[in-house]
Every structure is written in C-alpha cells, then in structure tokens.
PDB file of C-alpha atoms in Angstrom:
ATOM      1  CA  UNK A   1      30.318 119.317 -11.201  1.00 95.00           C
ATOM      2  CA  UNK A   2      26.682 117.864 -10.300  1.00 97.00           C
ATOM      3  CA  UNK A   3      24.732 117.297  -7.657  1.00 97.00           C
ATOM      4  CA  UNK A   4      22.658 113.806  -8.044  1.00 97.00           C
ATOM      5  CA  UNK A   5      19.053 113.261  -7.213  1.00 98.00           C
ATOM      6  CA  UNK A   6      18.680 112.651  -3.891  1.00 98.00           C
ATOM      7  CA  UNK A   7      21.589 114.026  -2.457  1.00 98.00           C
ATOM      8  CA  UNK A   8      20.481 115.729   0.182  1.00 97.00           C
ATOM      9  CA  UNK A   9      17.051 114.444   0.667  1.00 98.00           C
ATOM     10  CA  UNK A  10      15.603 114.470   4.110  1.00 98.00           C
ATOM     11  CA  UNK A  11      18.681 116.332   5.189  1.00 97.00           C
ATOM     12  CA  UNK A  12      15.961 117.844   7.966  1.00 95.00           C
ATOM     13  CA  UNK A  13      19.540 119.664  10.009  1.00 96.00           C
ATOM     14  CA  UNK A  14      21.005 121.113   7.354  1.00 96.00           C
ATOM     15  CA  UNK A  15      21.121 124.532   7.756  1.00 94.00           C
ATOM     16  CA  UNK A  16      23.746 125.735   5.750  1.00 92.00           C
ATOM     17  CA  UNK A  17      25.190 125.037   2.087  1.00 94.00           C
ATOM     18  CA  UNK A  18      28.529 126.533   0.298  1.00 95.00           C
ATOM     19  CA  UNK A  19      28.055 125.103  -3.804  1.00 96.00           C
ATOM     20  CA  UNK A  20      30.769 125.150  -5.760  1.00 96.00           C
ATOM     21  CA  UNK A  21      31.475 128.035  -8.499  1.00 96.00           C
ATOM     22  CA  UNK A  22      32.213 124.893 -10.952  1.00 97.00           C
ATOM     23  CA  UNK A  23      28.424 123.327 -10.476  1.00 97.00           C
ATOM     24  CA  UNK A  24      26.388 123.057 -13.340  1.00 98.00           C
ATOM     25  CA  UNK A  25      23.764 120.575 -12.295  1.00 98.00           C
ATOM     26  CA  UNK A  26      21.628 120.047  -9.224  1.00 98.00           C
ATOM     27  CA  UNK A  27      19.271 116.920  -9.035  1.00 98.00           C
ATOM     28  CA  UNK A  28      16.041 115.710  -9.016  1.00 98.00           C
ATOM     29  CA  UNK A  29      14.831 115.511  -4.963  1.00 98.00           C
ATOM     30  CA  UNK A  30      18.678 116.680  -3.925  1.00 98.00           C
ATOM     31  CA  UNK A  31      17.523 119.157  -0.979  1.00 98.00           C
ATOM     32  CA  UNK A  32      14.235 117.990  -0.869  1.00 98.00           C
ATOM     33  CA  UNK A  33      12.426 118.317   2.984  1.00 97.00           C
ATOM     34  CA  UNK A  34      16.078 120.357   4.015  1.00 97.00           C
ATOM     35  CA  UNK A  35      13.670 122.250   6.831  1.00 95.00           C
ATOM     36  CA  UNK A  36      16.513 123.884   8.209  1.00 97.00           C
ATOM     37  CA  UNK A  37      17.866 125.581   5.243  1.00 97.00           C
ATOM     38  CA  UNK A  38      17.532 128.665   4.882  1.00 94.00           C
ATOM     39  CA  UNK A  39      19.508 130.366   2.010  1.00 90.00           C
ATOM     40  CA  UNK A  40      21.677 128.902  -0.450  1.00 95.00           C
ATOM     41  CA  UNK A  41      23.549 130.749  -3.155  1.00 96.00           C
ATOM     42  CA  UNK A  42      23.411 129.553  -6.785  1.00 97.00           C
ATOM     43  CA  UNK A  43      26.574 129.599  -8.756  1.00 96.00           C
ATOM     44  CA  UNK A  44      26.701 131.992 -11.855  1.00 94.00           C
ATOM     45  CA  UNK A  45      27.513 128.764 -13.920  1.00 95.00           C
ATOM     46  CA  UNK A  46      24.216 126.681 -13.084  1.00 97.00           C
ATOM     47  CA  UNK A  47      22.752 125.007 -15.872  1.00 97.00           C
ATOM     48  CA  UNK A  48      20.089 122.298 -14.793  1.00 97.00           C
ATOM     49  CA  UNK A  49      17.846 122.506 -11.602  1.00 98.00           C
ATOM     50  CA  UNK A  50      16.150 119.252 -11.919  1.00 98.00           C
ATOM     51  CA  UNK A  51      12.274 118.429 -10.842  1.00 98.00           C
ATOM     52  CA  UNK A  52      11.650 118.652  -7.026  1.00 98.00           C
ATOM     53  CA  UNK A  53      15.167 120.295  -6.081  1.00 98.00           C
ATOM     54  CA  UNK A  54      14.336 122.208  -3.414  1.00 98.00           C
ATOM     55  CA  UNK A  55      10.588 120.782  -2.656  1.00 98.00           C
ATOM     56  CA  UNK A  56       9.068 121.392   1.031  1.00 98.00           C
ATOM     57  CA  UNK A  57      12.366 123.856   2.201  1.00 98.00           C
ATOM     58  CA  UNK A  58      10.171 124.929   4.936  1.00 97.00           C
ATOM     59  CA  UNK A  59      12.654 127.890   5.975  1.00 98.00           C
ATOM     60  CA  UNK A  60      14.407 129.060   2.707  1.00 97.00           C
ATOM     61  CA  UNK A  61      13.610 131.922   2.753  1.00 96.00           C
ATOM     62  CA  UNK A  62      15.481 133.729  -0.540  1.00 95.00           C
ATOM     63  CA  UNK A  63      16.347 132.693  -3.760  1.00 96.00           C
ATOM     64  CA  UNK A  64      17.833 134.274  -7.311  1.00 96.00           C
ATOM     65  CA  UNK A  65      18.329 132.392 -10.466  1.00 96.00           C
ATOM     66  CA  UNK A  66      20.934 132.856 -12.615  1.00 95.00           C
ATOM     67  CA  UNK A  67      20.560 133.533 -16.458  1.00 93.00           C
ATOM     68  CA  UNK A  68      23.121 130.457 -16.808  1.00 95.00           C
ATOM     69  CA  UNK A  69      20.217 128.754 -16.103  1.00 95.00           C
ATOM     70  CA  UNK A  70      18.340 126.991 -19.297  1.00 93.00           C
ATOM     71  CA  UNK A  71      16.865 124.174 -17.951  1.00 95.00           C
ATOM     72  CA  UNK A  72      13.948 123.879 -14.943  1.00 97.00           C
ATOM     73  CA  UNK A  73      12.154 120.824 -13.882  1.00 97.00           C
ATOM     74  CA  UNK A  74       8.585 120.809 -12.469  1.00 98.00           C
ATOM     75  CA  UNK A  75       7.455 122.014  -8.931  1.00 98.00           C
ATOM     76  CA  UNK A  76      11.411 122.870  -7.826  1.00 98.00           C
ATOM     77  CA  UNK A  77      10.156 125.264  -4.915  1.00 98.00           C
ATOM     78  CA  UNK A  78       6.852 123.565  -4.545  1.00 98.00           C
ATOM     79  CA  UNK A  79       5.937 123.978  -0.644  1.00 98.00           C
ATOM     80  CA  UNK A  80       8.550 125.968   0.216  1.00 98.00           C
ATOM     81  CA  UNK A  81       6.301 128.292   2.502  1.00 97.00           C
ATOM     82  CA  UNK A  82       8.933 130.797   4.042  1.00 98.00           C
ATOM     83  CA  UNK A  83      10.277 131.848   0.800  1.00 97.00           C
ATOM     84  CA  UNK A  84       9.494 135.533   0.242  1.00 96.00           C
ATOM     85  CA  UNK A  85      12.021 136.772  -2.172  1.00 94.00           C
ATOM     86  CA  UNK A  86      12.417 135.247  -5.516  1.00 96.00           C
ATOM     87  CA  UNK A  87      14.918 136.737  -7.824  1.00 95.00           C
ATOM     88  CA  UNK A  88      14.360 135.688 -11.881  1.00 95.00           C
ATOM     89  CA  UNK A  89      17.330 136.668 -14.093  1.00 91.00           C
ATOM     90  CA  UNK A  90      16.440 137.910 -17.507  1.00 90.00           C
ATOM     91  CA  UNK A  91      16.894 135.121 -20.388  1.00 88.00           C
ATOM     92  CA  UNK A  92      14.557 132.751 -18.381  1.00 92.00           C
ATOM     93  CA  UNK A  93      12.068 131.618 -20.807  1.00 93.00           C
ATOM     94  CA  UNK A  94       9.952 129.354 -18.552  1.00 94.00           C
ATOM     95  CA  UNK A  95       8.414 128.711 -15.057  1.00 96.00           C
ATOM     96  CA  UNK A  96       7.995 124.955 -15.060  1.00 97.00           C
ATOM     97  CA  UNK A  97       4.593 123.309 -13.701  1.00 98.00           C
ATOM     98  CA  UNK A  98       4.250 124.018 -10.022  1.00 98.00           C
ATOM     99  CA  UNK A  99       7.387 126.057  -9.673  1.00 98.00           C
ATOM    100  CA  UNK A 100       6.081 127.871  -6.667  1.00 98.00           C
ATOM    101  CA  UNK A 101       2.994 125.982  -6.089  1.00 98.00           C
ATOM    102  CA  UNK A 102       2.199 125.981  -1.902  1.00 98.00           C
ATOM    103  CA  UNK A 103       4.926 129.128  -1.326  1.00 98.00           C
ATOM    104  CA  UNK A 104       2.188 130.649   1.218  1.00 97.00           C
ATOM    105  CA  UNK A 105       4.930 133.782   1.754  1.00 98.00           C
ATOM    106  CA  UNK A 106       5.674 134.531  -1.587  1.00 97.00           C
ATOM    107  CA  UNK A 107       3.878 138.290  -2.290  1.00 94.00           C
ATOM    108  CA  UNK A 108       5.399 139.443  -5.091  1.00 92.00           C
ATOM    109  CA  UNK A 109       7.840 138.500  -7.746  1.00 95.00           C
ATOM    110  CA  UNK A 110       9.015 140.291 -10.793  1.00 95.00           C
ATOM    111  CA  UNK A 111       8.760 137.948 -13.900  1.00 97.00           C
ATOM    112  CA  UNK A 112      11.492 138.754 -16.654  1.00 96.00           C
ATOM    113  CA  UNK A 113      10.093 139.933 -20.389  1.00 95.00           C
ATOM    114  CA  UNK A 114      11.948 137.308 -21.659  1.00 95.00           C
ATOM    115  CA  UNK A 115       9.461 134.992 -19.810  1.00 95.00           C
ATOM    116  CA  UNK A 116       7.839 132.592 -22.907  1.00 95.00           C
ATOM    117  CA  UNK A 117       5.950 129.819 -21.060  1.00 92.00           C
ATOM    118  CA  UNK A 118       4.421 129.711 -17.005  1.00 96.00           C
ATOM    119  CA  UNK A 119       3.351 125.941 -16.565  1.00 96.00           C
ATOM    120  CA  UNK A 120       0.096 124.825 -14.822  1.00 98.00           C
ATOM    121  CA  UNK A 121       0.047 125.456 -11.163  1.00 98.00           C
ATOM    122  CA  UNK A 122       2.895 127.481 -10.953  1.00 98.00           C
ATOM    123  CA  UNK A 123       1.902 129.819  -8.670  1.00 98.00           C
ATOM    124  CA  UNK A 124      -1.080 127.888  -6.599  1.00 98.00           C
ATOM    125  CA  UNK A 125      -1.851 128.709  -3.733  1.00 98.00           C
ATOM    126  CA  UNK A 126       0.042 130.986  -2.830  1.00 98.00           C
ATOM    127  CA  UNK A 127      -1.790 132.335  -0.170  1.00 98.00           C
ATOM    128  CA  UNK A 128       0.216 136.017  -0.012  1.00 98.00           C
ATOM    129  CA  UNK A 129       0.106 136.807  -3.388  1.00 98.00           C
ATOM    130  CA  UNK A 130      -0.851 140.032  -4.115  1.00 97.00           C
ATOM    131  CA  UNK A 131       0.108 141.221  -7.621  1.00 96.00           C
ATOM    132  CA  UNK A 132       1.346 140.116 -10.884  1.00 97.00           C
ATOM    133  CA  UNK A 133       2.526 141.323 -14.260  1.00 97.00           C
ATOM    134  CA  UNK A 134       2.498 138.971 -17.072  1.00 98.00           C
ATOM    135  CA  UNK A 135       4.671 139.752 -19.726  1.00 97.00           C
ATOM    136  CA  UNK A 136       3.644 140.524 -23.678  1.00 97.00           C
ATOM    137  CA  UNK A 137       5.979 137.097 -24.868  1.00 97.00           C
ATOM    138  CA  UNK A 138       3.623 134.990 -22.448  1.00 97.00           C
ATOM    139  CA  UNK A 139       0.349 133.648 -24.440  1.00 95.00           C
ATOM    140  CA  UNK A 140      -0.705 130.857 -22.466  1.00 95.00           C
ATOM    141  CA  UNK A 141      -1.736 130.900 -18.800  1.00 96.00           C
ATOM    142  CA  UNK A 142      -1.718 127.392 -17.810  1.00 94.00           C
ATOM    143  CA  UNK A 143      -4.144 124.908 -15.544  1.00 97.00           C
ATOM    144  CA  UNK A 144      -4.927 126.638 -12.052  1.00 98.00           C
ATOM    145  CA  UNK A 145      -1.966 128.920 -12.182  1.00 98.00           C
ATOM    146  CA  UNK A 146      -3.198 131.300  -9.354  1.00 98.00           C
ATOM    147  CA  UNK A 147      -5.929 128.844  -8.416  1.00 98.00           C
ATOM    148  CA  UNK A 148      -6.654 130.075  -3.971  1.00 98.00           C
ATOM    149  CA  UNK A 149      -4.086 133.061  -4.591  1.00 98.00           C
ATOM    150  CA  UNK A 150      -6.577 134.535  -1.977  1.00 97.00           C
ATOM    151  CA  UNK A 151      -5.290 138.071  -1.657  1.00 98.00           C
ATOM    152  CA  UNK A 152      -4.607 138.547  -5.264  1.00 98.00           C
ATOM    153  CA  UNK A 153      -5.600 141.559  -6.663  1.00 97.00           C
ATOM    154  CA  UNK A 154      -3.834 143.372  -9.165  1.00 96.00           C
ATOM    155  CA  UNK A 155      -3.377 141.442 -12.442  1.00 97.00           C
ATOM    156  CA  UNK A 156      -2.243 142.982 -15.457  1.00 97.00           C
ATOM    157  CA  UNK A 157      -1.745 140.924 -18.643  1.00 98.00           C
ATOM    158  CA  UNK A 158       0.175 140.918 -21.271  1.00 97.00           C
ATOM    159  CA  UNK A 159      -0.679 142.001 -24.536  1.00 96.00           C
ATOM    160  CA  UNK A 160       0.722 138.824 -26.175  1.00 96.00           C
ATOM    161  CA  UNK A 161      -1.790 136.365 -24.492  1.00 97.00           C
ATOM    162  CA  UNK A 162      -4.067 134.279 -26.210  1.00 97.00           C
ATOM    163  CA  UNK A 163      -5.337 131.757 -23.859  1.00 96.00           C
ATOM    164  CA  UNK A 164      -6.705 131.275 -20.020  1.00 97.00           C
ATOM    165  CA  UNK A 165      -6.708 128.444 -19.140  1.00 97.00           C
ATOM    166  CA  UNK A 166      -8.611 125.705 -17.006  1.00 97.00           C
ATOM    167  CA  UNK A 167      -9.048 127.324 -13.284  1.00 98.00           C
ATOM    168  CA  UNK A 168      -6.294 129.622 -13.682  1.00 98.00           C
ATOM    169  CA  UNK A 169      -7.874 132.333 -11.130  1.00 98.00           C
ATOM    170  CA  UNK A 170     -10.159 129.945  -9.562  1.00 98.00           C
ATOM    171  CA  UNK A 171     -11.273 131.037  -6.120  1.00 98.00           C
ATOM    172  CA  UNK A 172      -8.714 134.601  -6.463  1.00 98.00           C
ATOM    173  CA  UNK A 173     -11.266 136.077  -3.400  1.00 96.00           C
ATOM    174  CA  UNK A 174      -9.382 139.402  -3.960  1.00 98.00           C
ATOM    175  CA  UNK A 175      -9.576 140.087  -7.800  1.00 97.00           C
ATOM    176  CA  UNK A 176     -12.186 142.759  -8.706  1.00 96.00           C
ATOM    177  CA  UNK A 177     -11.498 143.585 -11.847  1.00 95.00           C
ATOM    178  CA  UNK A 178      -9.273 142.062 -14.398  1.00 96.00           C
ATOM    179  CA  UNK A 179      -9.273 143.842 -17.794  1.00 97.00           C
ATOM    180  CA  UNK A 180      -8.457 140.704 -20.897  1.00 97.00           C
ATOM    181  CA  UNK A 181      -6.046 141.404 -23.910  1.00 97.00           C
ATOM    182  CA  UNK A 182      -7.828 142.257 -27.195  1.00 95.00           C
ATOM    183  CA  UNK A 183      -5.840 138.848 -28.401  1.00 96.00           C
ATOM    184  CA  UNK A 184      -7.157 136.476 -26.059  1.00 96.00           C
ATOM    185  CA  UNK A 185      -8.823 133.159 -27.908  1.00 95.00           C
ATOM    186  CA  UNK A 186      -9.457 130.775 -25.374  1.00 95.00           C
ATOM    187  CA  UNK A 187     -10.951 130.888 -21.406  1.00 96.00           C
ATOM    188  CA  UNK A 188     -11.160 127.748 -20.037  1.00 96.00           C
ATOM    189  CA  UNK A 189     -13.648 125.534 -17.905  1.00 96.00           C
ATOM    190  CA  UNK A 190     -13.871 128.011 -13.833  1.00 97.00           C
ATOM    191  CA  UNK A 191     -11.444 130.139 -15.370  1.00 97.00           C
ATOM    192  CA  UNK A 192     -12.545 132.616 -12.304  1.00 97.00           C
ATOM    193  CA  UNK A 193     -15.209 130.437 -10.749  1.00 97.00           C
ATOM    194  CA  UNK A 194     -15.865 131.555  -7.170  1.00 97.00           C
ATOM    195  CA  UNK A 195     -13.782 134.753  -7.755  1.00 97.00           C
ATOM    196  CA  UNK A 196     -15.731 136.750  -4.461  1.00 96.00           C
ATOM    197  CA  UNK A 197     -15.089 140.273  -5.306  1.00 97.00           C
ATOM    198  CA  UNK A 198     -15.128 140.037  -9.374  1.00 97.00           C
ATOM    199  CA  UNK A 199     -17.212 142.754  -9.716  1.00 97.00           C
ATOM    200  CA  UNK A 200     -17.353 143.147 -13.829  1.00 95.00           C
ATOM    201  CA  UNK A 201     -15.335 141.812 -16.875  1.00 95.00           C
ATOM    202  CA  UNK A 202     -15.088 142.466 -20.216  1.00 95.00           C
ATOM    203  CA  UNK A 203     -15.151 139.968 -23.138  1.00 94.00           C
ATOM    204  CA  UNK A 204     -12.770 140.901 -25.988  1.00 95.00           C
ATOM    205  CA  UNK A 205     -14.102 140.374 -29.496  1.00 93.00           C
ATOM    206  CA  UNK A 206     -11.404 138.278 -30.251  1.00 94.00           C
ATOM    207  CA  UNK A 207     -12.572 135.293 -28.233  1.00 92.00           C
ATOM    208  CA  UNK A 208     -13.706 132.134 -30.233  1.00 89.00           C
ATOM    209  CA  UNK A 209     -13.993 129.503 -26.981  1.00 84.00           C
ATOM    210  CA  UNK A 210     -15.576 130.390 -23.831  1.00 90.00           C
ATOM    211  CA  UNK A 211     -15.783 127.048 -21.867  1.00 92.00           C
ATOM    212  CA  UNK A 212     -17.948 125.845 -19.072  1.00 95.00           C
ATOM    213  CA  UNK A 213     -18.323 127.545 -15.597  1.00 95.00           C
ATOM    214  CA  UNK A 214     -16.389 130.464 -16.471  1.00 96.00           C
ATOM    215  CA  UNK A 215     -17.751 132.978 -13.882  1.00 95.00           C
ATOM    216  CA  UNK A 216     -19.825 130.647 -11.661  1.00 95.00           C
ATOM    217  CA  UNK A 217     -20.013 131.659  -7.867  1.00 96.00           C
ATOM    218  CA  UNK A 218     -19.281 135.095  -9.009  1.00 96.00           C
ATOM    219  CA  UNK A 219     -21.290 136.567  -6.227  1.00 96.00           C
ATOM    220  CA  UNK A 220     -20.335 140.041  -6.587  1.00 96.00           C
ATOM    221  CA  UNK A 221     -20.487 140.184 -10.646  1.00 96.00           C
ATOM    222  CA  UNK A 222     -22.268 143.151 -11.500  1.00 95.00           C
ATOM    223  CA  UNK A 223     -21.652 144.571 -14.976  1.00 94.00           C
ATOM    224  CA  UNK A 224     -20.577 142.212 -17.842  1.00 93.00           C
ATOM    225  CA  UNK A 225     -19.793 143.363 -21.303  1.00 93.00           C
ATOM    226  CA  UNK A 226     -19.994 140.876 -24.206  1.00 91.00           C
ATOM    227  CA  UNK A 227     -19.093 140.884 -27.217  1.00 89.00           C
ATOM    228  CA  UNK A 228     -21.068 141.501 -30.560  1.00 87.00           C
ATOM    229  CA  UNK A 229     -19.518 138.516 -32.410  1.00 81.00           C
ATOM    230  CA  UNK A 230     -20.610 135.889 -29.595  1.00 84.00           C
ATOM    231  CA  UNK A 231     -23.301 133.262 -30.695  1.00 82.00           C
ATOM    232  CA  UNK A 232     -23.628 131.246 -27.765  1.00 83.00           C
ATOM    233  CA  UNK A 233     -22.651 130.931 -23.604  1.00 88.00           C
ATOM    234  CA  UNK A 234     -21.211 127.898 -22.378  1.00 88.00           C
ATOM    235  CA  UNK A 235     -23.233 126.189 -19.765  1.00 91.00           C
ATOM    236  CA  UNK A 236     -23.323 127.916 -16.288  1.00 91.00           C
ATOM    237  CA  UNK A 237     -21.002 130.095 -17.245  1.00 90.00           C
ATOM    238  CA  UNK A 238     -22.613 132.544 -14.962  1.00 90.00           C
ATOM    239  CA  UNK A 239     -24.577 130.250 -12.302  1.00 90.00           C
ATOM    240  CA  UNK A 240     -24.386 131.658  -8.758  1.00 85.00           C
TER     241      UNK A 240
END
C-alpha cells in the first residue's frame, strides 16, 4: 500500500490520520501544509518517506520512525515548528538534507549510533536546540547543519568525524566551547563565524584544510590553541 505525492497536500483541516499497518510508502508533498495535524502514527512496515512528506505541519507535534524505514527524502519535516519529540529507531543510517530544517520547537533529539550520514541543513534553525551528540559512525557534518541553532550549547562529537563543513555552526550564539576529534581533516568556509559566546577552541593536529572565515565575528574568542604542524591561516579566519 502507498500513499502518492500529493495526496494530502494543502489538506489545511485535517486533523486526524489512521495509516494502514500494510503501508510501505508515503509520497513526495502527501501531507504537505496539513496545519491541523497533529500526530500521526507510522506503521511498523514503512519503507519510503519521500522528499517533502510532512513539510510546514505547523501543529504535529510528535513523531517516531520505524527501523522498517530505509529510505528518506530531503527536508520531510522541514518547517514543522510545533514538533518537539522526535523518535529515531536504531538501523537509521541517514538524516536527509533539511530533515528538520525550520522545527523552531525541536530541543533535543537522540540520534541512533547506527547514524552514518546527517545531510546539509538538517537541523537549521532550529531555534530551541539545545544539545547534541553526534555519533562515532558520523564523519561528515554537512553545509549549515546547525546554522542560527541559537541556544545551542552542548555539542559533543564523535570520534569518527573527519570533516566540518561549510557554516555548519554558523551564528550557534550559545556554543562556548566545542572540543574537535583528534581525526578531524577538514573545517569549512564560517564553520562558526559569528559564534557570540565561543570563548576558545582547539585545533587538532590532524587538520590539513582550514578554509576561509572560520572564526570570524568571534567576539568573545579568547584562548586559541593551534597546532604545531600548521603552515598557514586561511584568510580572516579570525577577523572580528
């Protein structure tokens, strides 16, 4: 059983939804701008949540994915801006691009250790935000990931990651200290640009590509440890 794209779309009264045990697919855009809805239940034999799903839900308010679940399209809870509890089953390898991007309730969520892959923008800005645990099997933080996660500020990453990158803390007001995996390769262009309260940070030996504007608008950047192995500091990486 499958739900097509579009289903539901603009469905701004629906309030309630009973799916099927026998569903395996829901499509692109199916419940998308369903401002009413509140909760729905996904059936333990889901396979496919297509692209846009559940976009701009304005009042769902829950959600758990199954671990029948093995294939997520881009920005499914995108806007979604009541949603406070998010429920990940373990065998999820991947948070698509812009997953939760705009969920301004979300404050926490647990992220399973089977988690692989988190997509650019997945979690930007989201406004309540306050702490997050990477997992070791993650080594890529992609494009503006926490970008305005404004209250953000306990981050602990996982020992497994190798690169930051493009704006993924950009403008995290809350973050004062972040400590960086002895792996980590890459940090990309305002990786923490106009990160308030980042008050010092420690570059791991290991890095071979610091990029542009790193730390710029760091206002409250005090104490900075580099490394002995580093030949050379991207332009303004510390400007401001």
């Amino acid at each position: 059983t499958s739900i097509e794209s579009h289903t539901f779309y603009n469905c701004s009264n629906l309030s309630e939804i009973t799916l099927p045990d026998t569903l395996e697919s829901i499509g692109e855009y199916a419940f998308y701008n369903c401002d009413s809805l509140k909760e729905v239940i996904l059936p333990e034999n889901l396979k496919t949540i297509s692209a846009y799903a559940f976009d701009d839900c304005g009042a769902l308010t829950d959600i758990a994915i199954p671990a029948s679940v093995t294939e997520l399209g881009n920005c499914i809870f995108m806007g979604c801006k009541a949603l406070e509890n998010v429920t990940l089953s373990s065998g999820i390898s991947a948070i698509p691009e812009g997953m939760f991007c705009n969920c301004s309730a979300l404050s926490g969520i647990i992220l399973p250790e089977t988690l692989a892959t988190i997509g650019a923008y997945a979690f930007d800005n989201c406004i309540a935000l306050k702490n997050i645990v990477i997992p070791a099997g993650v080594n890529d933080l992609g494009r503006y990931i926490f970008r305005d996660c404004k209250v953000l500020e306990d981050v602990t990453l996982g020992d497994g990651l190798t690169i930051i990158s493009e704006g993924a803390f950009y403008n995290c007001d809350a973050l004062k200290e972040i400590m960086l995996p002895d792996r980590l390769t890459t940090i990309g262009a305002q990786a923490f640009g106009s990160c308030d309260a980042l008050a010092r940070i420690a570059i791991p030996g290991s890095i071979q590509s610091l990029e542009k504007k790193i730390f710029m608008n760091c206002v409250a950047l005090k104490e900075v440890t580099l490394p002995d192995g580093l030949t050379a500091l991207p332009e303004s990486a510390f400007s401001n």
